[in-house]
CSV table of C-alpha atoms and ligand atoms in Angstrom, one decimal:
chain,number,residue,atom,x,y,z
A,280,UNK,CA,-105.6,-22.8,-22.9
A,281,UNK,CA,-104.6,-19.7,-24.2
A,282,UNK,CA,-100.8,-19.6,-26.2
A,283,UNK,CA,-98.3,-19.1,-23.7
A,284,UNK,CA,-96.7,-15.4,-24.3
A,285,UNK,CA,-95.3,-13.7,-21.4
A,286,UNK,CA,-94.6,-10.2,-20.5
A,287,UNK,CA,-91.4,-8.6,-20.2
A,288,UNK,CA,-92.0,-7.8,-16.4
A,289,UNK,CA,-91.2,-10.2,-13.4
A,290,UNK,CA,-93.6,-13.4,-14.3
A,291,UNK,CA,-96.2,-13.4,-11.7
A,292,UNK,CA,-97.1,-16.7,-10.6
A,293,UNK,CA,-99.9,-18.0,-8.5
A,294,UNK,CA,-99.2,-21.0,-6.6
A,295,UNK,CA,-102.2,-22.9,-5.4
A,296,UNK,CA,-101.8,-25.2,-2.7
A,297,UNK,CA,-104.3,-28.0,-1.6
A,298,UNK,CA,-104.7,-30.2,0.9
A,299,UNK,CA,-102.5,-33.0,0.7
A,300,UNK,CA,-99.2,-34.1,2.9
A,301,UNK,CA,-97.1,-32.4,0.0
A,302,UNK,CA,-98.0,-29.2,0.9
A,303,UNK,CA,-95.4,-28.9,3.5
A,304,UNK,CA,-93.0,-29.1,0.6
A,305,UNK,CA,-94.6,-25.6,-0.6
A,306,UNK,CA,-92.2,-23.4,1.7
A,307,UNK,CA,-89.2,-24.7,-0.4
A,308,UNK,CA,-91.3,-25.1,-3.6
A,309,UNK,CA,-91.8,-21.2,-3.1
A,310,UNK,CA,-88.0,-20.3,-2.3
A,311,UNK,CA,-87.2,-22.4,-5.6
A,312,UNK,CA,-89.6,-20.0,-7.8
A,313,UNK,CA,-88.5,-16.9,-6.1
A,314,UNK,CA,-84.7,-18.0,-7.0
A,315,UNK,CA,-85.8,-18.7,-10.4
A,316,UNK,CA,-87.1,-14.7,-10.8
A,317,UNK,CA,-90.5,-15.3,-10.1
A,318,UNK,CA,-93.2,-13.2,-8.6
A,319,UNK,CA,-95.1,-15.3,-6.6
A,320,UNK,CA,-98.3,-15.3,-4.5
A,321,UNK,CA,-100.0,-18.0,-2.6
A,322,UNK,CA,-103.4,-19.2,-2.1
A,323,UNK,CA,-104.3,-22.2,0.1
A,324,UNK,CA,-107.6,-24.2,0.5
A,325,UNK,CA,-108.9,-24.8,4.1
A,326,UNK,CA,-107.4,-28.4,3.8
A,327,UNK,CA,-104.0,-27.1,3.0
A,328,UNK,CA,-103.8,-25.1,6.3
A,329,UNK,CA,-103.9,-28.7,8.1
A,330,UNK,CA,-100.6,-29.5,6.5
A,331,UNK,CA,-98.5,-25.9,6.4
A,332,UNK,CA,-99.4,-22.7,7.9
A,333,UNK,CA,-100.0,-19.6,5.9
A,334,UNK,CA,-97.6,-17.9,7.9
A,335,UNK,CA,-94.8,-19.9,6.6
A,336,UNK,CA,-96.2,-19.5,3.2
A,337,UNK,CA,-96.4,-15.9,4.0
A,338,UNK,CA,-93.0,-15.5,5.4
A,339,UNK,CA,-91.2,-17.1,2.1
A,340,UNK,CA,-93.5,-15.4,-0.3
A,341,UNK,CA,-93.3,-12.0,1.3
A,342,UNK,CA,-97.3,-11.6,0.3
A,343,UNK,CA,-100.2,-12.4,2.3
A,344,UNK,CA,-101.3,-15.5,1.6
A,345,UNK,CA,-104.9,-16.0,0.4
A,346,UNK,CA,-107.2,-18.5,1.6
A,347,UNK,CA,-111.3,-17.1,2.1
A,348,UNK,CA,-113.2,-16.4,-0.6
A,349,UNK,CA,-115.3,-14.4,1.1
A,350,UNK,CA,-113.2,-12.5,3.3
A,351,UNK,CA,-114.4,-8.8,3.3
A,352,UNK,CA,-110.7,-7.3,4.1
A,353,UNK,CA,-108.9,-9.2,1.3
A,354,UNK,CA,-111.4,-8.8,-1.1
A,355,UNK,CA,-111.0,-4.9,-0.5
A,356,UNK,CA,-107.4,-5.5,-0.8
A,357,UNK,CA,-106.7,-7.9,-3.9
A,358,UNK,CA,-110.1,-10.0,-4.4
A,359,UNK,CA,-110.5,-13.3,-6.6
A,360,UNK,CA,-111.0,-11.7,-9.8
A,361,UNK,CA,-108.0,-9.0,-9.3
A,362,UNK,CA,-105.8,-12.0,-8.6
A,363,UNK,CA,-106.9,-13.9,-11.5
A,364,UNK,CA,-106.1,-11.1,-13.7
A,365,UNK,CA,-102.7,-10.6,-11.8
A,366,UNK,CA,-101.6,-14.0,-12.3
A,367,UNK,CA,-99.5,-14.8,-15.8
A,368,UNK,CA,-99.4,-17.8,-14.8
A,369,UNK,CA,-101.1,-20.5,-12.4
A,370,UNK,CA,-99.0,-23.4,-10.6
A,371,UNK,CA,-101.0,-26.0,-8.6
A,372,UNK,CA,-99.0,-27.9,-6.3
A,373,UNK,CA,-100.0,-30.3,-4.4
A,374,UNK,CA,-103.3,-30.4,-6.9
A,375,UNK,CA,-105.2,-33.2,-5.0
A,376,UNK,CA,-107.5,-35.7,-6.4
A,377,UNK,CA,-110.2,-33.9,-5.1
A,378,UNK,CA,-109.1,-30.5,-6.3
A,379,UNK,CA,-108.5,-31.9,-9.9
A,380,UNK,CA,-112.2,-33.4,-10.2
A,381,UNK,CA,-113.3,-30.0,-9.3
A,382,UNK,CA,-111.2,-28.5,-12.0
A,383,UNK,CA,-112.5,-30.5,-14.2
A,384,UNK,CA,-116.1,-29.6,-13.5
A,385,UNK,CA,-115.4,-25.7,-13.2
A,386,UNK,CA,-116.9,-26.2,-9.3
A,387,UNK,CA,-116.2,-22.7,-7.7
A,388,UNK,CA,-116.9,-23.6,-4.4
A,389,UNK,CA,-113.5,-22.4,-2.8
A,390,UNK,CA,-111.0,-19.1,-3.5
A,391,UNK,CA,-109.0,-21.4,-5.8
A,392,UNK,CA,-111.2,-23.0,-7.9
A,393,UNK,CA,-112.9,-19.7,-8.1
A,394,UNK,CA,-109.8,-18.0,-9.4
A,395,UNK,CA,-108.7,-20.6,-12.1
A,396,UNK,CA,-112.6,-20.5,-13.4
A,397,UNK,CA,-111.9,-16.6,-13.6
A,398,UNK,CA,-108.6,-17.0,-15.0
A,399,UNK,CA,-107.4,-17.7,-18.6
A,400,UNK,CA,-103.6,-17.8,-17.5
A,401,UNK,CA,-101.6,-21.2,-18.1
A,402,UNK,CA,-102.5,-23.6,-15.9
A,403,UNK,CA,-99.7,-25.8,-14.7
A,404,UNK,CA,-100.8,-28.6,-12.5
A,405,UNK,CA,-98.3,-31.2,-9.9
A,406,UNK,CA,-100.7,-33.9,-8.7
A,407,UNK,CA,-100.0,-35.8,-5.4
A,408,UNK,CA,-102.2,-38.1,-3.9
A,409,UNK,CA,-102.4,-42.0,-2.8
A,410,UNK,CA,-101.2,-44.7,-5.3
A,411,UNK,CA,-104.6,-46.2,-5.6
A,412,UNK,CA,-106.4,-42.8,-5.8
A,413,UNK,CA,-103.9,-41.9,-8.9
A,414,UNK,CA,-104.9,-45.4,-10.6
A,415,UNK,CA,-108.4,-45.0,-10.1
A,416,UNK,CA,-110.1,-44.5,-13.6
A,417,UNK,CA,-111.9,-41.4,-12.5
A,418,UNK,CA,-108.8,-39.5,-11.6
A,419,UNK,CA,-107.3,-41.3,-15.0
A,420,UNK,CA,-110.3,-39.6,-16.8
A,421,UNK,CA,-110.3,-36.3,-14.8
A,422,UNK,CA,-106.4,-35.9,-15.5
A,423,UNK,CA,-107.1,-36.5,-19.8
A,424,UNK,CA,-109.8,-34.1,-19.4
A,425,UNK,CA,-107.2,-31.6,-17.8
A,426,UNK,CA,-104.5,-32.3,-20.6
A,427,UNK,CA,-107.3,-32.0,-23.2
A,428,UNK,CA,-107.9,-28.6,-22.1
A,429,UNK,CA,-104.6,-27.8,-22.7
A,430,UNK,CA,-103.3,-27.9,-19.3
A,431,UNK,CA,-99.8,-28.9,-18.2
A,432,UNK,CA,-99.4,-32.1,-15.9
A,433,UNK,CA,-96.3,-32.1,-14.1
A,434,UNK,CA,-95.7,-35.9,-12.7
A,435,UNK,CA,-96.1,-37.4,-10.3
A,436,UNK,CA,-93.4,-39.2,-9.2
A,437,UNK,CA,-93.1,-42.8,-8.1
A,438,UNK,CA,-92.0,-44.1,-5.1
A,439,UNK,CA,-92.6,-44.7,-1.2
A,440,UNK,CA,-95.5,-42.6,0.0
A,441,UNK,CA,-96.3,-41.1,3.3
A,442,UNK,CA,-99.0,-43.6,3.7
A,443,UNK,CA,-96.6,-46.1,3.4
A,444,UNK,CA,-97.9,-47.2,0.0
A,445,UNK,CA,-95.4,-47.7,-2.9
A,446,UNK,CA,-96.2,-46.6,-6.5
A,447,UNK,CA,-96.9,-43.4,-8.6
A,448,UNK,CA,-98.3,-40.1,-6.9
A,449,UNK,CA,-96.2,-38.4,-5.2
A,450,UNK,CA,-95.7,-35.0,-6.0
A,451,UNK,CA,-92.7,-33.9,-7.9
A,452,UNK,CA,-89.8,-32.3,-5.7
A,453,UNK,CA,-89.8,-28.6,-5.5
A,454,UNK,CA,-86.8,-28.0,-7.5
A,455,UNK,CA,-88.0,-30.4,-10.2
A,456,UNK,CA,-91.4,-28.6,-10.2
A,457,UNK,CA,-89.8,-25.0,-10.4
A,458,UNK,CA,-87.5,-26.0,-13.2
A,459,UNK,CA,-89.8,-27.3,-15.1
A,460,UNK,CA,-92.0,-24.5,-14.8
A,461,UNK,CA,-89.3,-22.1,-15.4
A,462,UNK,CA,-88.8,-24.1,-18.9
A,463,UNK,CA,-92.4,-23.4,-19.8
A,464,UNK,CA,-92.7,-19.8,-18.9
A,465,UNK,CA,-89.2,-18.5,-20.1
A,466,UNK,CA,-89.2,-20.3,-23.2
A,467,UNK,CA,-88.5,-17.8,-26.2
A,468,UNK,CA,-90.6,-17.4,-29.4
A,469,UNK,CA,-87.3,-18.8,-31.4
A,470,UNK,CA,-89.2,-21.0,-33.9
A,471,UNK,CA,-91.8,-19.0,-34.8
A,472,UNK,CA,-93.2,-19.3,-38.3
A,473,UNK,CA,-91.4,-22.7,-38.6
A,474,UNK,CA,-93.0,-25.8,-39.1
A,475,UNK,CA,-91.6,-28.7,-36.7
A,476,UNK,CA,-92.8,-32.3,-37.6
A,477,UNK,CA,-91.9,-34.8,-34.4
A,478,UNK,CA,-92.3,-38.5,-33.9
A,479,UNK,CA,-92.5,-39.8,-30.2
A,480,UNK,CA,-94.1,-42.9,-28.5
A,481,UNK,CA,-93.5,-47.0,-29.5
A,482,UNK,CA,-94.7,-48.2,-32.6
A,483,UNK,CA,-96.9,-51.7,-32.5
A,484,UNK,CA,-96.4,-54.2,-34.7
A,485,UNK,CA,-99.0,-56.7,-35.0
A,486,UNK,CA,-98.2,-60.4,-34.9
A,487,UNK,CA,-102.0,-62.1,-34.7
A,488,UNK,CA,-105.1,-60.4,-33.2
A,489,UNK,CA,-103.7,-60.3,-29.6
A,490,UNK,CA,-100.1,-60.3,-30.2
A,491,UNK,CA,-97.8,-57.8,-31.0
A,492,UNK,CA,-94.1,-56.5,-31.1
A,493,UNK,CA,-93.6,-53.2,-29.2
A,494,UNK,CA,-91.1,-51.3,-26.9
A,495,UNK,CA,-91.5,-49.3,-23.4
A,496,UNK,CA,-91.5,-45.7,-24.9
A,497,UNK,CA,-94.0,-43.7,-23.0
A,498,UNK,CA,-93.8,-40.8,-25.5
A,499,UNK,CA,-92.8,-38.4,-22.4
A,500,UNK,CA,-90.0,-37.4,-24.2
A,501,UNK,CA,-91.6,-36.9,-27.7
A,502,UNK,CA,-94.4,-34.9,-26.2
A,503,UNK,CA,-92.1,-32.6,-24.2
A,504,UNK,CA,-90.6,-31.3,-27.2
A,505,UNK,CA,-94.0,-31.2,-29.2
A,506,UNK,CA,-94.6,-28.6,-25.9
A,507,UNK,CA,-91.6,-26.9,-26.2
A,508,UNK,CA,-91.7,-26.4,-30.0
A,509,UNK,CA,-95.5,-25.4,-29.8
A,510,UNK,CA,-94.2,-22.5,-27.0
A,511,UNK,CA,-91.2,-21.5,-29.3
A,512,UNK,CA,-93.9,-20.6,-31.7
A,513,UNK,CA,-93.4,-23.1,-34.3
A,514,UNK,CA,-96.5,-25.1,-35.9
A,515,UNK,CA,-95.8,-28.5,-34.6
A,516,UNK,CA,-97.2,-31.9,-36.1
A,517,UNK,CA,-96.9,-34.5,-33.9
A,518,UNK,CA,-96.9,-38.0,-34.9
A,519,UNK,CA,-97.4,-40.5,-31.8
A,520,UNK,CA,-97.4,-44.0,-31.7
A,521,UNK,CA,-99.8,-45.6,-29.0
A,522,UNK,CA,-99.1,-44.0,-25.7
A,523,UNK,CA,-101.1,-42.9,-22.3
A,524,UNK,CA,-100.9,-39.0,-22.9
A,525,UNK,CA,-103.3,-36.4,-24.0
A,526,UNK,CA,-102.8,-34.4,-26.7
A,527,UNK,CA,-100.5,-31.3,-26.2
A,528,UNK,CA,-102.7,-28.1,-26.6
A,529,UNK,CA,-102.1,-26.0,-30.2
A,530,UNK,CA,-100.1,-29.0,-31.7
A,531,UNK,CA,-101.6,-31.3,-34.3
A,532,UNK,CA,-101.5,-34.6,-33.1
A,533,UNK,CA,-102.0,-37.8,-35.6
A,534,UNK,CA,-102.0,-41.1,-33.9
A,535,UNK,CA,-100.4,-44.2,-35.6
A,536,UNK,CA,-99.9,-47.7,-34.6
A,537,UNK,CA,-97.1,-49.3,-36.6
A,538,UNK,CA,-94.0,-48.5,-38.3
A,539,UNK,CA,-95.5,-48.4,-41.7
A,540,UNK,CA,-98.2,-46.0,-40.8
A,541,UNK,CA,-95.9,-43.6,-39.1
A,542,UNK,CA,-93.6,-43.7,-42.2
A,543,UNK,CA,-96.8,-43.0,-44.5
A,544,UNK,CA,-97.7,-40.1,-41.8
A,545,UNK,CA,-94.4,-38.5,-41.9
A,546,UNK,CA,-94.1,-38.6,-45.9
A,547,UNK,CA,-97.5,-36.8,-45.7
A,548,UNK,CA,-96.5,-34.3,-43.2
A,549,UNK,CA,-93.0,-33.8,-43.8
A,550,UNK,CA,-92.7,-32.0,-47.5
A,551,UNK,CA,-93.1,-28.4,-45.7
A,552,UNK,CA,-91.5,-29.0,-42.6
A,553,UNK,CA,-88.5,-26.7,-41.4
A,554,UNK,CA,-87.2,-29.2,-38.6
A,555,UNK,CA,-87.9,-33.2,-38.4
A,556,UNK,CA,-87.4,-34.8,-34.7
A,557,UNK,CA,-87.4,-38.6,-34.6
A,558,UNK,CA,-87.7,-39.2,-30.9
A,559,UNK,CA,-90.2,-42.3,-31.7
A,560,UNK,CA,-88.7,-45.4,-30.8
A,561,UNK,CA,-89.4,-47.0,-33.9
A,562,UNK,CA,-89.9,-51.0,-34.1
A,563,UNK,CA,-86.7,-51.9,-36.5
A,564,UNK,CA,-88.8,-55.2,-37.3
A,565,UNK,CA,-92.0,-56.1,-37.8
A,566,UNK,CA,-93.4,-59.7,-38.8
A,567,UNK,CA,-93.6,-61.0,-42.5
A,568,UNK,CA,-96.9,-62.6,-42.1
A,569,UNK,CA,-99.7,-60.8,-40.1
A,570,UNK,CA,-102.1,-64.0,-38.7
A,571,UNK,CA,-105.9,-63.0,-39.1
A,572,UNK,CA,-106.4,-65.7,-36.3
A,573,UNK,CA,-104.9,-66.0,-33.0
A,574,UNK,CA,-102.0,-68.6,-33.3
A,575,UNK,CA,-102.7,-71.7,-31.3
A,576,UNK,CA,-99.4,-73.1,-29.2
A,577,UNK,CA,-99.1,-76.5,-31.0
A,578,UNK,CA,-95.4,-76.9,-30.8
A,579,UNK,CA,-92.7,-76.5,-28.1
A,580,UNK,CA,-90.9,-73.7,-30.0
A,581,UNK,CA,-92.2,-71.6,-33.0
A,582,UNK,CA,-90.4,-68.9,-35.2
A,583,UNK,CA,-91.7,-66.0,-36.5
A,584,UNK,CA,-90.0,-64.2,-39.7
A,585,UNK,CA,-89.6,-60.4,-39.0
A,586,UNK,CA,-88.4,-58.0,-41.9
A,587,UNK,CA,-86.8,-54.9,-41.7
A,588,UNK,CA,-88.7,-51.4,-41.1
A,589,UNK,CA,-87.8,-48.5,-43.4
A,590,UNK,CA,-85.7,-45.8,-41.1
A,591,UNK,CA,-88.3,-43.1,-40.9
A,592,UNK,CA,-85.3,-40.9,-39.8
A,593,UNK,CA,-82.7,-41.9,-42.8
A,594,UNK,CA,-85.9,-41.1,-45.3
A,595,UNK,CA,-86.4,-37.7,-44.3
A,596,UNK,CA,-82.7,-37.1,-44.3
A,597,UNK,CA,-82.2,-38.6,-47.6
A,598,UNK,CA,-85.2,-36.1,-49.1
A,599,UNK,CA,-83.7,-33.5,-51.5
A,600,UNK,CA,-85.1,-30.8,-49.8
A,601,UNK,CA,-85.0,-32.1,-46.4
A,602,UNK,CA,-85.6,-30.0,-43.2
A,603,UNK,CA,-83.0,-29.9,-40.4
A,604,UNK,CA,-82.7,-33.4,-38.9
A,605,UNK,CA,-82.8,-34.4,-35.3
A,606,UNK,CA,-82.4,-37.9,-34.6
A,607,UNK,CA,-82.4,-40.0,-31.3
A,608,UNK,CA,-79.9,-42.8,-30.2
A,609,UNK,CA,-81.2,-45.0,-27.4
A,610,UNK,CA,-77.9,-47.2,-26.4
A,611,UNK,CA,-77.5,-49.2,-23.7
A,612,UNK,CA,-73.6,-49.2,-24.3
A,613,UNK,CA,-70.9,-47.1,-26.2
A,614,UNK,CA,-72.9,-44.1,-26.2
A,615,UNK,CA,-71.1,-41.6,-28.0
A,616,UNK,CA,-69.4,-44.3,-30.5
A,617,UNK,CA,-72.8,-45.6,-31.7
A,618,UNK,CA,-74.2,-42.4,-31.6
A,619,UNK,CA,-71.7,-41.1,-33.4
A,620,UNK,CA,-72.0,-43.7,-36.2
A,621,UNK,CA,-75.7,-43.1,-36.4
A,622,UNK,CA,-75.3,-39.6,-36.9
A,623,UNK,CA,-73.2,-39.9,-39.9
A,624,UNK,CA,-74.7,-42.9,-41.5
A,625,UNK,CA,-78.3,-41.4,-41.4
A,626,UNK,CA,-77.0,-38.3,-42.5
A,627,UNK,CA,-78.4,-36.4,-39.6
A,628,UNK,CA,-77.8,-32.5,-38.8
A,629,UNK,CA,-78.0,-33.6,-34.6
A,630,UNK,CA,-78.5,-36.6,-32.4
A,631,UNK,CA,-79.8,-36.6,-29.1
A,632,UNK,CA,-78.1,-39.8,-27.5
A,633,UNK,CA,-79.4,-41.4,-24.3
A,634,UNK,CA,-77.8,-44.2,-22.2
A,635,UNK,CA,-80.9,-46.6,-21.6
A,636,UNK,CA,-79.1,-48.8,-19.1
A,637,UNK,CA,-80.6,-46.9,-16.2
A,638,UNK,CA,-83.7,-47.6,-15.2
A,639,UNK,CA,-84.8,-44.0,-13.9
A,640,UNK,CA,-83.5,-42.6,-17.3
A,641,UNK,CA,-84.8,-42.8,-21.3
A,642,UNK,CA,-87.7,-45.3,-21.6
A,643,UNK,CA,-90.8,-44.5,-19.4
A,644,UNK,CA,-89.2,-42.2,-16.8
A,645,UNK,CA,-89.7,-38.5,-15.8
A,646,UNK,CA,-85.9,-37.7,-16.6
A,647,UNK,CA,-83.6,-38.0,-19.0
A,648,UNK,CA,-79.6,-37.3,-19.9
A,649,UNK,CA,-78.6,-36.7,-23.4
A,650,UNK,CA,-75.3,-36.5,-25.2
A,651,UNK,CA,-76.3,-34.2,-28.1
A,652,UNK,CA,-74.0,-34.4,-31.1
A,653,UNK,CA,-74.0,-31.9,-34.2
A,654,UNK,CA,-72.9,-32.7,-37.7
A,655,UNK,CA,-70.4,-30.2,-37.3
A,656,UNK,CA,-68.2,-32.5,-34.9
A,657,UNK,CA,-69.4,-30.3,-31.9
A,658,UNK,CA,-71.1,-31.6,-29.1
A,659,UNK,CA,-73.4,-30.6,-25.8
A,660,UNK,CA,-73.7,-32.5,-22.6
A,661,UNK,CA,-77.0,-32.0,-20.9
A,662,UNK,CA,-77.0,-33.6,-17.6
A,663,UNK,CA,-79.8,-35.4,-15.5
A,664,UNK,CA,-83.3,-33.3,-15.7
A,665,UNK,CA,-86.7,-33.4,-16.7
A,666,UNK,CA,-87.9,-34.4,-19.8
A,667,UNK,CA,-89.7,-30.9,-19.9
A,668,UNK,CA,-86.1,-29.3,-19.2
A,669,UNK,CA,-84.2,-31.4,-21.8
A,670,UNK,CA,-86.8,-30.5,-24.3
A,671,UNK,CA,-86.5,-26.8,-23.9
A,672,UNK,CA,-82.5,-27.1,-24.3
A,673,UNK,CA,-83.1,-29.6,-27.2
A,674,UNK,CA,-85.3,-26.7,-29.2
A,675,UNK,CA,-83.0,-23.7,-27.9
A,676,UNK,CA,-80.2,-26.2,-29.5
A,677,UNK,CA,-82.4,-26.3,-32.9
A,678,UNK,CA,-83.8,-23.0,-32.9
A,679,UNK,CA,-80.1,-21.6,-32.9
A,680,UNK,CA,-78.9,-23.9,-35.6
A,681,UNK,CA,-81.9,-23.4,-38.0
A,682,UNK,CA,-81.5,-19.3,-37.4
A,683,UNK,CA,-78.1,-19.9,-38.1
A,684,UNK,CA,-78.1,-22.5,-41.0
A,685,UNK,CA,-81.0,-21.4,-42.5
A,686,UNK,CA,-79.1,-20.5,-45.8
A,687,UNK,CA,-77.5,-23.8,-45.5
A,688,UNK,CA,-80.9,-25.6,-45.7
A,689,UNK,CA,-81.5,-26.8,-49.3
A,690,UNK,CA,-84.9,-25.3,-49.5
A,691,UNK,CA,-87.1,-24.5,-52.7
B,976,LIG,O1,-90.8,-42.2,-24.9
B,976,LIG,P1,-90.1,-41.9,-23.2
B,976,LIG,O2,-90.8,-43.3,-22.6
B,976,LIG,O3,-90.4,-40.7,-23.2
B,976,LIG,O4,-88.6,-42.4,-23.9
B,976,LIG,C1,-87.7,-41.8,-24.9
B,976,LIG,C2,-86.9,-41.9,-25.8
B,976,LIG,C3,-86.1,-43.3,-24.9
B,976,LIG,C4,-87.7,-43.6,-26.4
B,976,LIG,C5,-86.0,-41.3,-26.9
B,976,LIG,O5,-85.5,-40.4,-25.7
B,976,LIG,C6,-85.4,-42.4,-27.5
B,976,LIG,O6,-84.0,-42.4,-27.3
B,976,LIG,N1,-86.1,-42.2,-28.7
B,976,LIG,C7,-85.5,-43.2,-29.9
B,976,LIG,C8,-85.3,-44.7,-29.6
B,976,LIG,C9,-84.4,-45.4,-30.7
B,976,LIG,O7,-85.4,-46.3,-31.2
B,976,LIG,O8,-83.6,-45.3,-31.0
B,976,LIG,P2,-82.5,-46.2,-31.8
B,976,LIG,O9,-81.3,-45.8,-31.5
B,976,LIG,O10,-83.3,-47.6,-32.4
B,976,LIG,O11,-83.1,-45.1,-33.2
B,976,LIG,C10,-82.6,-44.1,-33.9
B,976,LIG,C11,-82.9,-43.4,-34.4
B,976,LIG,O12,-83.6,-43.5,-35.6
B,976,LIG,C12,-84.1,-42.6,-33.7
B,976,LIG,O13,-84.3,-41.0,-33.8
B,976,LIG,C13,-85.6,-43.5,-34.2
B,976,LIG,O14,-86.6,-42.3,-33.8
B,976,LIG,C14,-85.4,-43.6,-35.6
B,976,LIG,N2,-85.6,-44.7,-36.6
B,976,LIG,C15,-85.0,-46.0,-35.8
B,976,LIG,C16,-85.7,-47.1,-36.7
B,976,LIG,C17,-86.9,-46.8,-37.8
B,976,LIG,N3,-87.1,-47.7,-38.4
B,976,LIG,N4,-87.2,-45.6,-38.0
B,976,LIG,C18,-86.4,-44.5,-37.5
B,976,LIG,O15,-86.9,-43.2,-37.5
């Protein structure tokens, strides 16, 4: 996937609609995109026309809808190569399991797949399918391959499905998709020339060969920040605990397991950093002793002796030539009070506090909400939104601060 740098004209977005029940939401999606100043053209697969009519999408987009690869009239007007060249960005929503499989293998058996193959525009995919299809290892592999190629995957959401099943596989809501695409497309190159080191995901602390201590961090928040920083032009070093996310494109990813490994990697990376963002849910304690063999359950009770792990964030902030240091605070109560304490105690420049008492925010969720506190006493509330959207907001705040505070950052 190429670097995302967009021209100054209205961003030209090609919406590919595949054949899933969520296609009926595409009329709303087109409107939401147009509201956000995108120039939208629509390409539909044959299956998509079973769920929503081309006429509807033509009416809302204000342009003819493209469907047939071999339509002589269309090709004479705007053919598949012109469409591929026209698009500044391509969004496929809903992206069905079938189409995702075709994209992975570079098939060009319909207009949409042919355009994707012929275009070098950034590709954003919003999958939608039955939860069992989503869980299928083939789909998982396909998604991993697409993420590895640098394409952006939005969602899917979790909930009740049209078929009656409950689980992951719902297409994200149109407003949600439009906001995320907007965050991606309108990102400014505000961190060009800067190096940003980010920690993300959980750490895993071994007890014995089969057991460990960890937490529910999925890495989504940290990875979204890494992508936003990369889009803003930064050189991004992502130090990631074990997560099920593909490497973001143009980001240097170092995978670690334990808090000790994360600390060592951060030490290696942070010397020349301009910004450090600690988004990882680092285990506060790890077992004093890691057993070589599986512990036998001989007694009714057992105790595990734990030792405190070094606080990576505080360590970075204590360095003489420290970068701009941003921490997170995951709190289930007294959000402002506890986050303020962490801001001062760890000598941070900025802290993003999230309330983790709700199941649908914070850990392992698509959305989050943040209270952002700064070292100058100011604050900002970032209301519930997709993590990609919040990540963009965070990067905008950091870019503002790093720009303004450049001279006050003690750098040699
Ligand atoms: O990964 P997701 O599923 O998307 O969820 C995102 C998130 C909830 C994990 C994220 O938004 C978040 O809040 N991350 C920090 C979680 C955390 O460990 O918070 P804390 O309050 O315990 O730690 C405070 C800060 O110190 C954090 O920046 C943490 O990275 C850092 N820390 C903590 C302990 C330690 N040994 N080293 C650290 O650097």
